[in-house]
Coordinates of C-alpha atoms and ligand atoms in Angstrom, one line a residue:
X1 CA -37.0 -3.2 -12.4
X2 CA -33.3 -2.2 -12.4
X3 CA -34.0 0.2 -9.5
X4 CA -35.8 -2.6 -7.6
X5 CA -32.8 -4.9 -8.0
X6 CA -30.4 -2.1 -6.8
X7 CA -32.5 -1.5 -3.7
X8 CA -32.6 -5.2 -3.0
X9 CA -28.8 -5.4 -3.3
X10 CA -28.4 -2.7 -0.7
X11 CA -30.5 -4.7 1.7
X12 CA -28.2 -7.7 1.5
X13 CA -26.5 -10.1 -0.9
X14 CA -28.4 -11.3 -3.9
X15 CA -29.5 -14.9 -3.7
X16 CA -27.0 -17.2 -5.4
X17 CA -27.9 -18.5 -8.8
X18 CA -28.5 -22.2 -9.0
X19 CA -29.2 -24.4 -12.0
X20 CA -32.9 -25.5 -12.0
X21 CA -31.9 -29.2 -12.2
X22 CA -29.3 -29.1 -9.4
X23 CA -29.2 -32.4 -7.6
X24 CA -30.8 -32.6 -4.1
X25 CA -27.7 -34.2 -2.6
X26 CA -25.8 -30.9 -3.2
X27 CA -28.4 -29.0 -1.2
X28 CA -26.5 -28.9 2.1
X29 CA -23.3 -27.8 0.3
X30 CA -25.2 -25.1 -1.5
X31 CA -26.9 -23.9 1.7
X32 CA -23.5 -23.8 3.5
X33 CA -21.9 -21.8 0.6
X34 CA -24.9 -19.4 0.6
X35 CA -24.6 -18.9 4.4
X36 CA -20.9 -18.2 4.1
X37 CA -21.5 -15.8 1.2
X38 CA -24.1 -13.9 3.1
X39 CA -22.0 -13.8 6.3
X40 CA -19.1 -12.3 4.2
X41 CA -21.4 -9.7 2.7
X42 CA -22.6 -8.6 6.1
X43 CA -19.1 -8.4 7.5
X44 CA -18.0 -6.2 4.6
X45 CA -21.2 -4.1 5.0
X46 CA -20.6 -3.7 8.7
X47 CA -17.0 -2.7 8.2
X48 CA -18.0 -0.1 5.6
X49 CA -20.6 1.3 7.9
X50 CA -18.1 1.6 10.7
X51 CA -15.6 3.3 8.4
X52 CA -18.2 5.8 7.3
X53 CA -19.2 6.6 10.9
X54 CA -15.6 7.1 11.9
X55 CA -14.9 9.4 8.9
X56 CA -18.0 11.5 9.8
X57 CA -17.1 11.6 13.5
X58 CA -13.5 12.8 12.7
X59 CA -14.7 15.6 10.4
X60 CA -15.7 17.6 13.5
X61 CA -12.6 16.8 15.4
X62 CA -9.8 17.3 12.8
X63 CA -7.1 19.9 13.1
X64 CA -6.7 20.9 9.4
X65 CA -9.9 20.7 7.4
X66 CA -8.0 21.5 4.2
X67 CA -6.2 18.1 4.4
X68 CA -9.6 16.5 3.7
X69 CA -10.1 18.6 0.5
X70 CA -8.4 18.9 -2.9
X71 CA -4.6 19.0 -2.9
X72 CA -3.2 22.5 -3.2
X73 CA 0.1 23.6 -4.9
X74 CA 1.4 24.8 -1.6
X75 CA 1.5 21.1 -0.4
X76 CA 4.3 20.3 -2.8
X77 CA 8.0 21.0 -3.0
X78 CA 8.5 24.0 -5.4
X79 CA 10.1 21.9 -8.2
X80 CA 7.2 19.5 -8.1
X81 CA 4.5 22.2 -8.0
X82 CA 6.2 24.0 -10.9
X83 CA 6.2 20.8 -13.1
X84 CA 2.5 20.5 -12.6
X85 CA 1.6 24.2 -12.8
X86 CA 0.0 23.9 -16.2
X87 CA -1.5 20.4 -15.8
X88 CA 0.1 17.0 -15.9
X89 CA 3.7 17.1 -17.4
X90 CA 4.8 15.2 -20.4
X91 CA 6.7 11.9 -19.9
X92 CA 9.9 13.8 -20.9
X93 CA 9.2 16.5 -18.2
X94 CA 8.5 13.7 -15.6
X95 CA 11.9 12.1 -16.5
X96 CA 13.6 15.5 -16.0
X97 CA 12.0 15.9 -12.6
X98 CA 13.0 12.6 -11.1
X99 CA 16.4 10.9 -10.5
X100 CA 16.7 7.1 -11.2
X101 CA 18.7 6.3 -8.1
X102 CA 18.8 2.6 -9.1
X103 CA 17.2 0.7 -12.0
X104 CA 13.5 1.0 -11.5
X105 CA 13.7 3.3 -8.4
X106 CA 13.0 7.0 -9.0
X107 CA 13.5 9.7 -6.3
X108 CA 12.2 13.2 -6.4
X109 CA 11.3 16.2 -4.1
X110 CA 7.5 15.8 -3.6
X111 CA 6.0 17.4 -0.4
X112 CA 6.9 20.6 1.3
X113 CA 8.3 20.3 4.8
X114 CA 5.5 22.3 6.3
X115 CA 2.9 20.0 4.6
X116 CA 4.7 17.0 6.0
X117 CA 4.5 18.5 9.5
X118 CA 0.8 19.4 9.2
X119 CA -0.1 15.9 7.9
X120 CA 1.9 14.3 10.7
X121 CA 0.2 16.4 13.4
X122 CA -3.2 15.5 11.9
X123 CA -2.4 11.7 12.0
X124 CA -1.1 12.0 15.6
X125 CA -4.2 13.9 16.5
X126 CA -6.3 11.1 15.0
X127 CA -4.4 8.6 16.9
X128 CA -5.2 10.3 20.2
X129 CA -8.9 10.8 19.3
X130 CA -9.9 7.4 20.6
X131 CA -11.6 6.6 17.2
X132 CA -10.8 3.1 15.7
X133 CA -7.5 2.8 14.0
X134 CA -7.3 0.7 10.9
X135 CA -3.7 -0.6 10.5
X136 CA -2.1 -0.6 7.1
X137 CA -1.5 -4.3 6.5
X138 CA -0.5 -7.5 8.2
X139 CA 3.1 -6.5 8.5
X140 CA 2.8 -3.0 10.0
X141 CA 1.5 -3.1 13.6
X142 CA 1.4 0.7 13.9
X143 CA 0.4 3.5 11.5
X144 CA -3.0 4.1 10.0
X145 CA -5.0 3.8 6.7
X146 CA -5.7 7.3 5.4
X147 CA -8.9 6.3 3.6
X148 CA -10.4 5.1 6.9
X149 CA -10.1 8.5 8.6
X150 CA -11.8 10.4 5.7
X151 CA -9.0 11.2 3.4
X152 CA -10.0 9.0 0.5
X153 CA -11.3 11.8 -1.7
X154 CA -8.1 13.8 -1.2
X155 CA -6.0 10.8 -2.1
X156 CA -8.2 10.1 -5.1
X157 CA -7.5 13.6 -6.4
X158 CA -3.8 13.3 -5.5
X159 CA -3.6 10.1 -7.5
X160 CA -5.6 11.5 -10.5
X161 CA -4.0 14.9 -10.8
X162 CA -0.4 14.1 -9.8
X163 CA 0.6 10.6 -9.2
X164 CA -1.0 9.1 -12.4
X165 CA 1.3 11.2 -14.7
X166 CA 4.4 10.0 -12.8
X167 CA 3.4 6.3 -12.8
X168 CA 2.5 6.4 -16.5
X169 CA 5.8 8.0 -17.5
X170 CA 8.0 5.8 -15.3
X171 CA 6.2 2.5 -15.4
X172 CA 4.3 2.5 -18.8
X173 CA 3.1 -1.1 -18.5
X174 CA 1.9 -1.4 -14.8
X175 CA 1.3 2.3 -14.3
X176 CA -0.3 3.4 -17.6
X177 CA -3.6 4.3 -15.8
X178 CA -3.5 3.9 -12.0
X179 CA -7.1 4.5 -10.8
X180 CA -7.5 3.1 -7.3
X181 CA -5.3 2.9 -4.2
X182 CA -4.5 1.9 -0.7
X183 CA -3.0 4.8 1.2
X184 CA -1.4 4.6 4.6
X185 CA 1.1 5.9 7.0
X186 CA 3.8 3.7 8.5
X187 CA 5.9 4.5 11.6
X188 CA 9.0 3.1 13.2
X189 CA 10.5 3.8 16.6
X190 CA 12.0 2.0 19.5
X191 CA 9.4 0.1 21.5
X192 CA 7.2 -0.2 18.4
X193 CA 8.0 -1.6 14.9
X194 CA 11.7 -1.1 14.2
X195 CA 11.7 -2.1 10.5
X196 CA 9.8 -4.1 7.9
X197 CA 10.7 -7.6 6.6
X198 CA 11.5 -8.0 2.9
X199 CA 8.4 -8.1 0.7
X200 CA 6.7 -6.9 -2.5
X201 CA 3.7 -4.6 -2.4
X202 CA 0.1 -5.7 -3.3
X203 CA -0.1 -3.0 -5.9
X204 CA 1.2 -2.0 -9.4
X205 CA 3.2 1.1 -8.6
X206 CA 4.3 2.3 -5.1
X207 CA 4.8 5.9 -4.0
X208 CA 6.6 6.3 -0.7
X209 CA 7.3 9.7 0.8
X210 CA 9.1 10.5 4.1
X211 CA 7.2 12.8 6.5
X212 CA 10.0 13.0 9.1
X213 CA 10.7 13.3 11.9
X214 CA 14.4 12.9 12.9
X215 CA 16.0 9.5 12.7
X216 CA 19.1 7.4 12.2
X217 CA 19.3 4.1 10.3
X218 CA 15.9 3.1 8.8
X219 CA 17.1 2.9 5.2
X220 CA 15.0 1.2 2.6
X221 CA 16.8 -1.8 1.0
X222 CA 15.9 -2.9 -2.5
X223 CA 16.7 -6.3 -4.1
X224 CA 15.3 -7.5 -7.5
X225 CA 11.9 -7.9 -9.2
X226 CA 9.7 -10.8 -8.3
X227 CA 10.1 -13.4 -11.0
X228 CA 12.9 -11.5 -12.6
X229 CA 15.5 -14.1 -11.6
X230 CA 17.4 -11.8 -9.3
X231 CA 14.7 -11.2 -6.7
X232 CA 17.1 -12.0 -3.8
X233 CA 20.1 -10.0 -5.1
X234 CA 20.8 -6.7 -3.4
X235 CA 20.4 -3.6 -5.6
X236 CA 20.2 -0.4 -3.6
X237 CA 19.8 1.1 -0.2
X238 CA 17.8 4.3 -0.1
X239 CA 18.1 6.9 2.7
X240 CA 14.8 8.6 3.3
X241 CA 14.8 12.4 3.4
X242 CA 11.8 14.4 4.7
X243 CA 9.5 15.5 1.8
X244 CA 11.4 13.4 -0.7
X245 CA 9.6 10.5 -2.4
X246 CA 10.5 7.3 -4.3
X247 CA 8.4 5.5 -6.8
X248 CA 9.0 1.8 -7.7
X249 CA 7.1 -1.2 -9.1
X250 CA 5.0 -3.0 -6.6
X251 CA 6.8 -6.3 -7.4
X252 CA 10.2 -4.9 -6.6
X253 CA 11.4 -6.6 -3.4
X254 CA 12.2 -4.2 -0.6
X255 CA 12.3 -4.0 3.2
X256 CA 12.8 -1.3 5.8
X257 CA 16.1 -1.5 7.8
X258 CA 15.7 -1.2 11.6
X259 CA 15.6 2.3 12.9
X260 CA 18.6 3.1 15.2
X261 CA 17.3 6.2 16.8
X262 CA 14.4 8.7 16.6
X263 CA 11.2 8.2 14.8
X264 CA 10.4 7.7 11.1
X265 CA 7.0 8.3 9.5
X266 CA 6.3 7.6 5.8
X267 CA 3.2 8.0 3.7
X268 CA 2.7 5.1 1.3
X269 CA 0.4 5.1 -1.7
X270 CA -0.1 1.7 -3.3
X271 CA -1.4 2.5 -6.7
X272 CA -3.4 0.0 -8.7
X273 CA -4.6 0.0 -12.3
X274 CA -7.8 -1.7 -13.4
X275 CA -6.7 -1.7 -17.0
X276 CA -3.3 -3.4 -16.1
X277 CA -5.1 -5.9 -13.8
X278 CA -7.3 -7.0 -16.7
X279 CA -4.4 -7.4 -19.1
X280 CA -2.4 -10.4 -20.2
X281 CA 0.8 -8.8 -18.8
X282 CA -0.8 -8.9 -15.3
X283 CA -1.8 -12.5 -15.6
X284 CA 1.8 -13.3 -16.6
X285 CA 3.1 -11.3 -13.7
X286 CA 1.1 -13.1 -11.0
X287 CA 1.9 -16.5 -12.5
X288 CA 5.6 -16.0 -12.0
X289 CA 7.2 -18.0 -9.1
X290 CA 7.8 -15.9 -6.0
X291 CA 11.6 -16.3 -5.5
X292 CA 14.1 -18.6 -7.1
X293 CA 15.2 -20.5 -4.1
X294 CA 17.8 -22.4 -6.1
X295 CA 20.1 -19.3 -6.2
X296 CA 22.2 -18.3 -3.2
X297 CA 20.5 -15.1 -2.0
X298 CA 22.1 -12.0 -0.5
X299 CA 21.4 -12.2 3.2
X300 CA 19.8 -8.7 3.3
X301 CA 17.3 -9.8 0.7
X302 CA 15.9 -12.8 2.7
X303 CA 12.4 -12.6 3.9
X304 CA 11.3 -14.6 7.0
X305 CA 7.7 -13.9 6.0
X306 CA 7.9 -15.2 2.5
X307 CA 11.0 -17.4 2.0
X308 CA 10.7 -21.1 3.0
X309 CA 14.5 -21.4 3.1
X310 CA 15.2 -18.4 5.4
X311 CA 16.6 -20.6 8.2
X312 CA 19.0 -22.3 5.8
X313 CA 20.9 -19.0 5.7
X314 CA 20.0 -17.0 8.8
X315 CA 18.5 -17.7 12.2
X316 CA 15.0 -16.3 12.6
X317 CA 14.8 -12.9 14.4
X318 CA 13.7 -13.3 18.0
X319 CA 10.0 -13.9 18.4
X320 CA 9.3 -14.9 14.8
X321 CA 7.4 -18.1 14.3
X322 CA 8.8 -20.3 11.6
X323 CA 6.9 -20.0 8.3
X324 CA 6.2 -23.7 8.1
X325 CA 4.4 -23.5 11.5
X326 CA 2.5 -20.4 10.6
X327 CA 1.4 -21.9 7.3
X328 CA 0.4 -25.2 8.9
X329 CA -1.8 -23.4 11.5
Ligands
LIG401 O1 9.1 2.0 5.5 C1 9.1 2.2 4.3 O2 9.7 3.2 3.9 C2 8.5 1.2 3.4 C3 7.3 0.6 3.9 C4 6.7 -0.4 2.9 O3 7.5 -0.9 2.1 C5 5.3 -0.9 3.0 O4 4.6 -0.5 3.9 O5 4.9 -1.6 2.0
LIG402 FE1 6.4 -2.1 0.7

């Protein structure tokens, strides 16, 4: 019976449950909802199917097959590999490995320069393969989602064996047990995206590591925590260094300053925790208001994507549609 239901589910969405005495007048509404539900299911299924085909196709084209397997100690900076040589380090050892460069922002040497170069070559090779490119999110017009090219298992292992211990030690509430993720590469250069508007991440704990290449400008500006009362107050400007990573809470407002010259590529891992997301702490977090627009913000902390009062303080950047028009449309 259970097997039969499972097979049925693979064929398509299960029929929606309806109370036996549902009134006939609601039939049309129910039918419309059922159609929408089914259409959504088929869209998701088609997209999974396309992703699976892309991953399989790229396996025979990729440059470095080891990048699609378990992470190796040689991928990491020596200090990072040493800290994990005998399994995940204690919280005290994690604290000794990282530097808290600003409250809630931790920096540490993470990847070896040669690994950064290999990963970048692979991602550039993917880009020139002609296979479909899944972009990271609505804000990044370039870059690629790593799971969509076949690296999901590698990133799963990276999260489980390395990142989880860091997130748990540095963010004991949100990061106690990160267990799923969205992993992507972002890129900035003249003629493409120059920077990234102020935002918070759709995750619990973010890991952000610079892969190179050479660049000037392109700092990462931090303001406050969403709902913390000082969300739009400047706190820190980070200068990325190849191989070095930062870890911060997803609800820490940040944005990428425009690049002035060269090219910058970063690998971003949005870590999410199922346990945290089922907790009261999480419910309280999402219930907090976005930004306190009563307070006078620091100009660098304003977001044209998220703040209704942006234009009260600054003209919109060229080409940006006012938020009220975007939201009305
Ligand atoms: O460019 C960066 O370093 C950060 C990018 C970022 O914050 C994001 O993609 O969410
Ligand atoms: Fe971000």
